[in-house]
CSV table of C-alpha atoms and ligand atoms in Angstrom, one decimal:
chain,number,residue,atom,x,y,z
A,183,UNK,CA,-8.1,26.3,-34.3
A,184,UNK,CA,-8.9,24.5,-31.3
A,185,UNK,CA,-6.1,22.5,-29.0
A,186,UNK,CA,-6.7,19.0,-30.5
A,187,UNK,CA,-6.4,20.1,-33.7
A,188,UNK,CA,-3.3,22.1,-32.8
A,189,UNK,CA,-2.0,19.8,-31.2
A,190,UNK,CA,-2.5,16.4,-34.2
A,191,UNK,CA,-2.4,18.7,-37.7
A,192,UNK,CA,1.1,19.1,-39.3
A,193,UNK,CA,2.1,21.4,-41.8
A,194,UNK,CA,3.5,19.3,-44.5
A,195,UNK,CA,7.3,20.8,-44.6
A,196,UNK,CA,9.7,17.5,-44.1
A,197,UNK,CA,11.0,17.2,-47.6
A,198,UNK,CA,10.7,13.6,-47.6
A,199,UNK,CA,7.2,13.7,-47.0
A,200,UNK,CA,7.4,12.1,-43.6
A,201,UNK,CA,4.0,12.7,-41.3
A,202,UNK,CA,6.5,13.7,-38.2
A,203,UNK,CA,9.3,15.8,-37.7
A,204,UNK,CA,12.4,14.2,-37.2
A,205,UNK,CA,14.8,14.1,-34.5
A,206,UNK,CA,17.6,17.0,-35.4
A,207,UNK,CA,19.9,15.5,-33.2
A,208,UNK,CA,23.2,18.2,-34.3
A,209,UNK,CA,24.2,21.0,-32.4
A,210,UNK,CA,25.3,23.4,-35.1
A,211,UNK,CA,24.0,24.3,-38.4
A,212,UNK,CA,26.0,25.0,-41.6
A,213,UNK,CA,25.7,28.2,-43.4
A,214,UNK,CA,26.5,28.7,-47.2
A,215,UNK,CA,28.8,31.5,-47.1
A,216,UNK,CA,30.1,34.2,-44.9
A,217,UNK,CA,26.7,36.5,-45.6
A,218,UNK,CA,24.3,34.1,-44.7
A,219,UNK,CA,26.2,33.4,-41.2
A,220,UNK,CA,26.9,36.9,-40.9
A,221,UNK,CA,22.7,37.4,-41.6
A,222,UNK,CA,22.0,34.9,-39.1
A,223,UNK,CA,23.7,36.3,-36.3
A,224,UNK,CA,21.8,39.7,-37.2
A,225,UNK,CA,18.2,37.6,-36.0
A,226,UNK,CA,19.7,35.4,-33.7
A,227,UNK,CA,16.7,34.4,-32.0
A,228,UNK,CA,15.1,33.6,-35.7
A,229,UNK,CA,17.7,31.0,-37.2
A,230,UNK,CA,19.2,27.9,-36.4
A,231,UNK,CA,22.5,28.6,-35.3
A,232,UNK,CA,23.6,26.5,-32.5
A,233,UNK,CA,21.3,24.6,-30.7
A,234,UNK,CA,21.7,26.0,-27.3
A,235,UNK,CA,19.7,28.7,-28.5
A,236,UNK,CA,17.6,26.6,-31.1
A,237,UNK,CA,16.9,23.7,-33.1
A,238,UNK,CA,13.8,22.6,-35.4
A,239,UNK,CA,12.9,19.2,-33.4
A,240,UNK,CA,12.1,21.4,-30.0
A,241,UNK,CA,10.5,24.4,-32.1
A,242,UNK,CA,8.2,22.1,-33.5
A,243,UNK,CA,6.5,21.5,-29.9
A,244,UNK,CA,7.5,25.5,-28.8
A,245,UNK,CA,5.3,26.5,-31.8
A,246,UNK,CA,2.3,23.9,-30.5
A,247,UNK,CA,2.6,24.9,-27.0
A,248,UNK,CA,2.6,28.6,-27.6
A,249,UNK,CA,-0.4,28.4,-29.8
A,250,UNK,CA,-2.3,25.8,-27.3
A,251,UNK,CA,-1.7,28.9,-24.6
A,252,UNK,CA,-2.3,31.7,-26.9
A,253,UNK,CA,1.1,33.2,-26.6
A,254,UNK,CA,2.9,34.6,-29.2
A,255,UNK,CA,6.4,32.3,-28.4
A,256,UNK,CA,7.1,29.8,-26.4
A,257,UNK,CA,11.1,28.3,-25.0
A,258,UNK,CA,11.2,25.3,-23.9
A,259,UNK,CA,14.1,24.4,-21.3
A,260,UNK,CA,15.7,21.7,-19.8
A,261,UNK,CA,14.0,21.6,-16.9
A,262,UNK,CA,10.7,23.3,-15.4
A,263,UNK,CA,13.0,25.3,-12.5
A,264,UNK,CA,15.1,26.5,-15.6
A,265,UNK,CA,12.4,27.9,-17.2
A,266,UNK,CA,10.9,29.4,-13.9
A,267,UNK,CA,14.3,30.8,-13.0
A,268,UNK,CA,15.0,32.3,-16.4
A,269,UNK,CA,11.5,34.1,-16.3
A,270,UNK,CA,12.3,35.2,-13.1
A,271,UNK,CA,15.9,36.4,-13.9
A,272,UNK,CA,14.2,38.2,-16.8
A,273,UNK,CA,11.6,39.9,-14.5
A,274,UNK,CA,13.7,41.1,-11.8
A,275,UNK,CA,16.9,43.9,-10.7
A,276,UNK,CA,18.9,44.0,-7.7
A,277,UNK,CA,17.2,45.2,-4.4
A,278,UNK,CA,13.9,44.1,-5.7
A,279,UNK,CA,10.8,42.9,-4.0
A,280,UNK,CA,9.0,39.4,-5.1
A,281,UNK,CA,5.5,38.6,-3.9
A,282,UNK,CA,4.5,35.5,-3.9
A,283,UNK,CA,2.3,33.0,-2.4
A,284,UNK,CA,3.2,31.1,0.6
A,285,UNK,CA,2.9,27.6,-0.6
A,286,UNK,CA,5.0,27.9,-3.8
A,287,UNK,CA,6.7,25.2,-4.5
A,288,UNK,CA,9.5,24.4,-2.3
A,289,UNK,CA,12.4,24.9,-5.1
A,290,UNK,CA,10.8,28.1,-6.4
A,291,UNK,CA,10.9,29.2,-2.9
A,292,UNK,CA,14.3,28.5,-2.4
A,293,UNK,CA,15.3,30.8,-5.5
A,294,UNK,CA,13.3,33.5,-4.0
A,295,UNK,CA,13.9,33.7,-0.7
A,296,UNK,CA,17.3,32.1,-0.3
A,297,UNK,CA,19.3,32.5,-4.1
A,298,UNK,CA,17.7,35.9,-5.0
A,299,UNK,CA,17.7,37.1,-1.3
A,300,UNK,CA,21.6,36.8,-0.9
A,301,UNK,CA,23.1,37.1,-4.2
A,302,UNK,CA,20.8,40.2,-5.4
A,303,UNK,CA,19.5,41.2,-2.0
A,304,UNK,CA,15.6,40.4,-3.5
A,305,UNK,CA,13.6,40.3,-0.8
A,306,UNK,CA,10.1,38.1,-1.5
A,307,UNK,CA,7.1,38.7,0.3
A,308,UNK,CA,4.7,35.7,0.7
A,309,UNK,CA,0.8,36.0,0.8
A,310,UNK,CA,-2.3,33.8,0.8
A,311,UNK,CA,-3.9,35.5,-2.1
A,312,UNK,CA,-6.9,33.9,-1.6
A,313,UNK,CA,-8.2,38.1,-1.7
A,314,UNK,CA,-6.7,40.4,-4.0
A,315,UNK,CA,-6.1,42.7,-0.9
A,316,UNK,CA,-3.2,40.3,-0.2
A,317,UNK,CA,-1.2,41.5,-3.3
A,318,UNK,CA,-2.5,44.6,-3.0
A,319,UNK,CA,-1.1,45.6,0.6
A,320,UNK,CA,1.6,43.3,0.2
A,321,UNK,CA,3.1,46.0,-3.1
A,322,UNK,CA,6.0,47.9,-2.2
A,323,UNK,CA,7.5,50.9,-4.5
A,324,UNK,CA,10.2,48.3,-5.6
A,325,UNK,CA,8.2,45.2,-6.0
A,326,UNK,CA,9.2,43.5,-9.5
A,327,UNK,CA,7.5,41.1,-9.9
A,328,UNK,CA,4.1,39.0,-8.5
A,329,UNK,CA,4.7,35.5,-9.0
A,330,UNK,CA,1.6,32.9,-9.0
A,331,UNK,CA,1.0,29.1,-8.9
A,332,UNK,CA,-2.7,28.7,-9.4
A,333,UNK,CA,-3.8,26.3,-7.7
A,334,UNK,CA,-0.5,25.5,-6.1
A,335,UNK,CA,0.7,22.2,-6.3
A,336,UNK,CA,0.2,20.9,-2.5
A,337,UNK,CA,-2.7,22.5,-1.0
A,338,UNK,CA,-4.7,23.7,-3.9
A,339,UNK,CA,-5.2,27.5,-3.0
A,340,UNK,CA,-6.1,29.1,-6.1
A,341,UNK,CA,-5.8,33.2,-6.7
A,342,UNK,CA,-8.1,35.4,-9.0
A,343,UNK,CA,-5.2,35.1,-12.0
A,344,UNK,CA,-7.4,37.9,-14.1
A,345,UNK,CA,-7.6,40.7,-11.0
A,346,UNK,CA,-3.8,39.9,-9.9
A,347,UNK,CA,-2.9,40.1,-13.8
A,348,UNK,CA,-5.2,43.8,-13.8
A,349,UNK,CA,-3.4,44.9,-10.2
A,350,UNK,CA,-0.3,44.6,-11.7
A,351,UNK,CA,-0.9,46.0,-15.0
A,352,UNK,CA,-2.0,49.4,-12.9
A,353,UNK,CA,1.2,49.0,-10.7
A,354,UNK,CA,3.7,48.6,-13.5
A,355,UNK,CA,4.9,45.2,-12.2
A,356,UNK,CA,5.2,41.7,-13.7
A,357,UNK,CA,3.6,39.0,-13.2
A,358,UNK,CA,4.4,35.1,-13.9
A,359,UNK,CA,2.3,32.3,-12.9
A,360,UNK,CA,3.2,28.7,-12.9
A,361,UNK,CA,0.3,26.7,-14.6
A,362,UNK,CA,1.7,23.5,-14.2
A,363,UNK,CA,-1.1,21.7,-12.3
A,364,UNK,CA,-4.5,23.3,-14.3
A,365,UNK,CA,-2.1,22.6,-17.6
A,366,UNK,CA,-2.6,24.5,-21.1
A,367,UNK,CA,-5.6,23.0,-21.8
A,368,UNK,CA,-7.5,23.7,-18.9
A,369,UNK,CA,-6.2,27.4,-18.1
A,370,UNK,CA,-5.2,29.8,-20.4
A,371,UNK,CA,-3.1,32.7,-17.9
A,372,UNK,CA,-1.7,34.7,-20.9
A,373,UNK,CA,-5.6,35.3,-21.9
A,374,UNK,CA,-6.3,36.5,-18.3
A,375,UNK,CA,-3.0,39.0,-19.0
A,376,UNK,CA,-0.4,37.7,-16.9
A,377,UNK,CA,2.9,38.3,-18.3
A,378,UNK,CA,5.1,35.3,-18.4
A,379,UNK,CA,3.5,31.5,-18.3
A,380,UNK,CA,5.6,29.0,-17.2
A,381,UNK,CA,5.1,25.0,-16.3
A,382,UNK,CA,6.9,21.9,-15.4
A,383,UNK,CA,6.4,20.0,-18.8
A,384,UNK,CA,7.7,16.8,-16.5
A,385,UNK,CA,4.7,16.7,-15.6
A,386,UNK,CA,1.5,16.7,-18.2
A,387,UNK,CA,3.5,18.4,-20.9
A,388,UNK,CA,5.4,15.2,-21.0
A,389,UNK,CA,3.4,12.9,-19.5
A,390,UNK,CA,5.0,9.6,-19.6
A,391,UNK,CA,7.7,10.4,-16.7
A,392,UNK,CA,9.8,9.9,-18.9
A,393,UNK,CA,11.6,13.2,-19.3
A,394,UNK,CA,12.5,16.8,-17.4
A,395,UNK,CA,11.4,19.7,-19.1
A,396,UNK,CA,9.9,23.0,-18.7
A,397,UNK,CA,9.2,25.9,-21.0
A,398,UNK,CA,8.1,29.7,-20.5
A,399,UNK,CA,5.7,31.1,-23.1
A,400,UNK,CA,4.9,34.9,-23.3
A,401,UNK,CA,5.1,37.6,-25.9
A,402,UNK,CA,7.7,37.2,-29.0
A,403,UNK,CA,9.4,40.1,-27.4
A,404,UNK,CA,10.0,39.2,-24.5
A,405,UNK,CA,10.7,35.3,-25.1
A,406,UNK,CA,13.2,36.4,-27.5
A,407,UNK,CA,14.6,38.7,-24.7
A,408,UNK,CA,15.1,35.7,-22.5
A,409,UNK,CA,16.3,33.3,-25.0
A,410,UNK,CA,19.2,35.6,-25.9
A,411,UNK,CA,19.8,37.1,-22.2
A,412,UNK,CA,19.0,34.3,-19.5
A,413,UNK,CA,18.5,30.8,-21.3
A,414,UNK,CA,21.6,31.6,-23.6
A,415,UNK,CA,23.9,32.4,-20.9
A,416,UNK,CA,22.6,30.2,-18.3
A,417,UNK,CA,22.2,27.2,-20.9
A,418,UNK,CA,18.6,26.3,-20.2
A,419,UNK,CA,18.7,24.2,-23.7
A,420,UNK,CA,16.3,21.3,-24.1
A,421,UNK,CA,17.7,18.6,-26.0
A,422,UNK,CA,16.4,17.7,-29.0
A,423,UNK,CA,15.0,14.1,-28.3
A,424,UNK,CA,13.3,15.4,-25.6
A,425,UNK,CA,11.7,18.3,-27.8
A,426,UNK,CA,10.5,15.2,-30.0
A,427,UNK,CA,9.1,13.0,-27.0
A,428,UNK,CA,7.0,16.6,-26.1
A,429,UNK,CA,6.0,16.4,-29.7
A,430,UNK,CA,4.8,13.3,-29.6
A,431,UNK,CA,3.4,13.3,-26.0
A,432,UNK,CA,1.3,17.0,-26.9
A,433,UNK,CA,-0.9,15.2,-29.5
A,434,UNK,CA,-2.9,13.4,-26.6
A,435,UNK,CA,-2.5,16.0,-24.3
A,436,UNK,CA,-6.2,17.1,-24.4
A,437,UNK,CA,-7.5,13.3,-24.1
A,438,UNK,CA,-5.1,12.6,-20.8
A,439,UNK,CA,-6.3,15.6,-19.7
A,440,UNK,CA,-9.6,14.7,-19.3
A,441,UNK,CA,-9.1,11.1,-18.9
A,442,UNK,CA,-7.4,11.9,-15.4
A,443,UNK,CA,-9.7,14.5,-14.4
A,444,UNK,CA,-12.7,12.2,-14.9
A,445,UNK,CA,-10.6,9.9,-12.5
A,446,UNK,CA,-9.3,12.0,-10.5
A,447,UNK,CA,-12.7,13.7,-9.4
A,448,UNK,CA,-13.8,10.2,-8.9
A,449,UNK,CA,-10.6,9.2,-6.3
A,450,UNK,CA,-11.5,12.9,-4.6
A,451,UNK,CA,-15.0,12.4,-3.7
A,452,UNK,CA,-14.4,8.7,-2.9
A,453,UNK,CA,-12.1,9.9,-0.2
A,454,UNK,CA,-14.2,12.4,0.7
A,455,UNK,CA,-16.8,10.1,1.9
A,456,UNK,CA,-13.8,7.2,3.7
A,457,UNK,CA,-13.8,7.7,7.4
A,458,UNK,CA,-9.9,7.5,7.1
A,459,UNK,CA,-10.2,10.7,5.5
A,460,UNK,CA,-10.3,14.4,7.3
A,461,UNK,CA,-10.2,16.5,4.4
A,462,UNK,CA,-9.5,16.6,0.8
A,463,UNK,CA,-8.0,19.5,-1.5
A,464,UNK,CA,-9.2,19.6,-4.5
A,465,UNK,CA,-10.6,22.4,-6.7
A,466,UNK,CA,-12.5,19.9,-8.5
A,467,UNK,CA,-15.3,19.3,-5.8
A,468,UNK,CA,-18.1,21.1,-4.6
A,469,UNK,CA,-16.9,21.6,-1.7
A,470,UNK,CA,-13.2,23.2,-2.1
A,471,UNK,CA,-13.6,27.0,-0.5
A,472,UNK,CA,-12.8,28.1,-3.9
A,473,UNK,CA,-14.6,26.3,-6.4
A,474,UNK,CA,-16.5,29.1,-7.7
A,475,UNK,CA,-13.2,31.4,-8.8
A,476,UNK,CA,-11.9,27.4,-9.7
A,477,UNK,CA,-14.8,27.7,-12.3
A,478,UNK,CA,-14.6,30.9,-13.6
A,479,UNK,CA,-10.5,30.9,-14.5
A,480,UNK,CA,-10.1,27.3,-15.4
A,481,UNK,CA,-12.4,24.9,-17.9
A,482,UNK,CA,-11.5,21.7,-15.7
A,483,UNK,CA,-9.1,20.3,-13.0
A,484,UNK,CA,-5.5,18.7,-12.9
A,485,UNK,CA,-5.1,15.3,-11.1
A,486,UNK,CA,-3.1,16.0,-8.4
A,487,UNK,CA,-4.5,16.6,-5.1
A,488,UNK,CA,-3.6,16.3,-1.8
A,489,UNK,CA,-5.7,15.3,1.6
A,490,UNK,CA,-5.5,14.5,5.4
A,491,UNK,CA,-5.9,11.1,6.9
A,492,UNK,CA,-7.7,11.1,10.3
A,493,UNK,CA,-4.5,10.4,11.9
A,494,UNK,CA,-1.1,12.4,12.3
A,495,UNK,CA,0.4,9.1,13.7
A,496,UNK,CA,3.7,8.9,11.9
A,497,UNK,CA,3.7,4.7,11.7
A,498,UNK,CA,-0.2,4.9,10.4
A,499,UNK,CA,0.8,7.6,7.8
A,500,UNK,CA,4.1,5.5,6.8
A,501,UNK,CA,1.4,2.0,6.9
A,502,UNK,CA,-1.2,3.5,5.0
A,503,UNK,CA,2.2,4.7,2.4
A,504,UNK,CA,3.7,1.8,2.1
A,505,UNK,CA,0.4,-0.6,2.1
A,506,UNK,CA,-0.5,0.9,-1.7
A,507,UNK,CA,0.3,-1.2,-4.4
A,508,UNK,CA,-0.9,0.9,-7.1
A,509,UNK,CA,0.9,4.0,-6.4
A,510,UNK,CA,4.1,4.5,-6.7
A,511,UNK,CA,6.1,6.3,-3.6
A,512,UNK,CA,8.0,8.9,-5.7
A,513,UNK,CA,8.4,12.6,-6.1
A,514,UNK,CA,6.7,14.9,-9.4
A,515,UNK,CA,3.3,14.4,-10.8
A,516,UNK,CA,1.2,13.9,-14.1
A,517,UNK,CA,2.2,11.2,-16.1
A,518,UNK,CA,0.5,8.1,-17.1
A,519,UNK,CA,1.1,6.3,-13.4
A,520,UNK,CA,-0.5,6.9,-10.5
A,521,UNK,CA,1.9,8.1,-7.5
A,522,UNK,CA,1.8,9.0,-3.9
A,523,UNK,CA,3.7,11.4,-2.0
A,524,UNK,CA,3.7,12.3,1.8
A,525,UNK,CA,5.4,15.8,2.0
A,526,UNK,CA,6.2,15.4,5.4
A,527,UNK,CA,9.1,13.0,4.5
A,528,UNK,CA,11.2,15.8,2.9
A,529,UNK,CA,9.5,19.3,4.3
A,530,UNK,CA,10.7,18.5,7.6
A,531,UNK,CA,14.2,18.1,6.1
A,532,UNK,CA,14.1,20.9,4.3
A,533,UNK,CA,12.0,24.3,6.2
A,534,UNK,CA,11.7,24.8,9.7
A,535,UNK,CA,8.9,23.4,11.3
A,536,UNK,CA,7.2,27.1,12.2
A,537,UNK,CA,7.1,27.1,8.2
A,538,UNK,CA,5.3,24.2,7.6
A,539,UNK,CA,3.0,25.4,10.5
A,540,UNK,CA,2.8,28.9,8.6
A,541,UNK,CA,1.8,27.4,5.2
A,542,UNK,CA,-1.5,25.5,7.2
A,543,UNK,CA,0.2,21.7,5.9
A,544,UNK,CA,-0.3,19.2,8.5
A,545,UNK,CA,1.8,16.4,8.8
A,546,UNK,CA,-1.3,13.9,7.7
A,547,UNK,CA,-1.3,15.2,3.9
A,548,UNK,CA,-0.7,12.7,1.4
A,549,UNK,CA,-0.5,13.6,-2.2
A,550,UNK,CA,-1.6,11.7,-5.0
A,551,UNK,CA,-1.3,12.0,-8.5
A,552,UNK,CA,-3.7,10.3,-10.4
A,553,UNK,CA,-2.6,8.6,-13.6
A,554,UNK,CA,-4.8,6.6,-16.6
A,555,UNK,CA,-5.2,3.3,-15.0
A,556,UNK,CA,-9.0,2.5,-14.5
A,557,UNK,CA,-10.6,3.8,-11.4
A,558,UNK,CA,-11.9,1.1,-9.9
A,559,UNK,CA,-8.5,-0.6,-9.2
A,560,UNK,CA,-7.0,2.6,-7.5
A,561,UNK,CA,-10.1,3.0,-5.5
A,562,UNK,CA,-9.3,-0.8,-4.3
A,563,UNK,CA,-5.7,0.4,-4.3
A,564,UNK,CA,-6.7,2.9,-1.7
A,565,UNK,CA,-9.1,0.9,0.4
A,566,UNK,CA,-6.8,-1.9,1.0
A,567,UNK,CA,-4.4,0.4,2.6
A,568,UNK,CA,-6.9,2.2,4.7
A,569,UNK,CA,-7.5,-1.1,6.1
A,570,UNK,CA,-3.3,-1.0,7.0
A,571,UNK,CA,-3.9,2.0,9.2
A,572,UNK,CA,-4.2,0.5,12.7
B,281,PLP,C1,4.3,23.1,-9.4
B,281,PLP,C2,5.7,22.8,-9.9
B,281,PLP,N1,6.4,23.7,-10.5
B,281,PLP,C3,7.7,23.5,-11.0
B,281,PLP,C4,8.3,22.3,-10.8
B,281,PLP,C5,9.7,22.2,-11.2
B,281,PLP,O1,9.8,21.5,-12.4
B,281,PLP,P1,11.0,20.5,-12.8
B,281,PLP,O2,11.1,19.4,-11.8
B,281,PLP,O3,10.7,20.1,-14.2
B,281,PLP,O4,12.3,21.3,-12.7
B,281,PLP,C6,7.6,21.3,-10.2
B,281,PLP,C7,8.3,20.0,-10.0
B,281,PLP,O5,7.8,19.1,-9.3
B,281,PLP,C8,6.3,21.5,-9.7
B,281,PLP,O6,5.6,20.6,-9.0
């Protein structure tokens, strides 16, 4: 079936006939007598037990999200970095090697190069991977794992998901690839043999900003490896009224999907052509360096994107911020409102400067995430505070 369908067609199982499943808001489950407990515990990862490990209101939306990205299981967690660092924890030993690409996002980063680094002496290696032959000379005999974000979140840089997925096959190494920005509808990673697929499902997954979530999708065998290794003993559990707003949110996945990319390629090549404007990331246009592999791998574009005003004046940058109306200052993406993000207010807290040099981000970028209002009032939206910028 296709996503939509997926997605909006319920097997009717509620024994009260009701259209949607309800809200299983318990955290045990009662078992008849000593067998059927002891039976349980035998398939752990296949009945309700406890719902730390699982409960029907959040496998409702697993089941959708898996089949939307052709995996075989999906687990959803409490929060996107739980569900990247279970996947990761899954993927990797002590003294390990990590490659990665250089403008991961920050959090994942951290993990890598600062949790795994000094509790399990990982060391992470980061690359462009613009060309394969970054992942390829980056390899050592103890790399683990290659970890993508395609595109990544701030700059856009995609890599070639299908030759990294056939490198590491050959290799003997993992792979996991955040597909938070392209989203399940537009990429399908587990098709293009990567191992593990994880996203943020604060973002488009949930939609509304209205909830922190993430979930990992993969083969049954090894989501149920994770579900009773790293999300049962971390306790990565989603709750379940937040497995029901997923539910709810996943049936007009497909249509806010391509609502905001029809928008957001709008916003990108109106500020492609403003004066104010010195360059814009996004694999949507024409003229993004890799719009050709941006084709090929995905079957349309997210609606975040990021570009540089003319100006690396910090009181224009802040004008031009605080002059939108619109937009909403405020961290995360893909939800129904519109937002806008200047990275420079928290990378220079957080990484060196040489680092923010090293992953090409000037202090001009401003992100924007592009929600459903209608165009032509963010394009106004925008304008206005052009104007600001003295
Ligand atoms: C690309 C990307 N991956 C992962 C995450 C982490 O997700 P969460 O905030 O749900 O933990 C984010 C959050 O902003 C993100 O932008």
């Amino acid at each position: 079936m296709k996503d939509e369908t997926i997605l909006n067609h319920d097997e009717a199982k509620d024994q009260y006939g009701a259209i949607v499943a309800p809200i299983y808001q318990n955290s045990l489950f009662r078992f008849k007598d000593w067998d059927s407990i002891d039976k349980a515990f035998d398939h752990k990862t296949e009945d309700y037990i406890y719902s730390r490990l699982m409960n029907p209101t959040v496998r409702e939306a697993e089941d959708k999200i898996a089949a939307i990205c052709r995996g075989e299981k999906a687990k959803l967690c409490g929060s996107g970095m739980a569900a990247i660092s279970s996947a990761v924890l899954h993927c990797v030993k002590a003294n390990g090697h990590i490659v990665t690409v250089k403008n991961v996002y920050g959090p994942s980063n951290n993990f890598f190069n600062k949790y795994l680094k000094q509790k399990f002496n990982i060391e992470t290696s980061y690359v462009e991977g613009k060309k394969i032959e970054d992942f390829q000379n980056a390899i050592r005999p103890n790399t683990q794992l290659i970890y993508l974000e395609s595109p990544a979140s701030l700059t856009m840089e995609l890599q070639d998901v299908q030759a990294v997925a056939n490198l590491a096959k050959q290799k003997g190494i993992k792979t996991v690839i955040d597909n938070t920005w392209a989203s399940p509808i537009f990429q399908k990673p587990l098709e293009m043999g990567i191992d593990i697929e994880v996203h943020s499902a604060s973002k488009y997954l949930g939609g509304h900003s209205d909830l922190v979530a993430g979930v990992i999708v993969s083969s049954k065998q090894i989501v149920d490896q994770i579900i009773s290794a790293e999300h049962e003993l971390l306790g990565a559990k989603m709750a379940p009224i937040e497995g029901w707003l997923i539910l709810r949110s996943l049936r007009t996945l497909p249509l806010r999907m391509k609502a905001m990319m029809e928008t957001t390629i709008e916003i990108a090549q109106f500020l492609e052509a403003h004066d104010r404007v010195k360059k814009v990331h996004y694999p949507g246009l024409k003229s993004f360096d890799q719009y050709e592999l941006g084709k090929r791998q995905m079957t349309g574009y997210g609606c975040l994107l990021s570009f540089e005003l003319v100006t690396s004046n910090l009181d224009s940058i802040k004008a031009f911020v605080n002059a939108l109306k619109l937009f909403s200052l405020g961290v995360s993406w893909g939800g129904h409102d519109s937002l806008v993000y200047a990275p420079v207010i928290s990378y220079l807290k957080e990484l060196p400067k040489e680092r923010f040099e090293e992953m090409g981000i000037s202090p001009s970028v401003i992100r924007l995430s592009i929600g459903l209002e209608h165009v032509t009032d963010l394009k106004n939206d925008l304008n206005d505070a052009f104007s600001a910028i003295k």
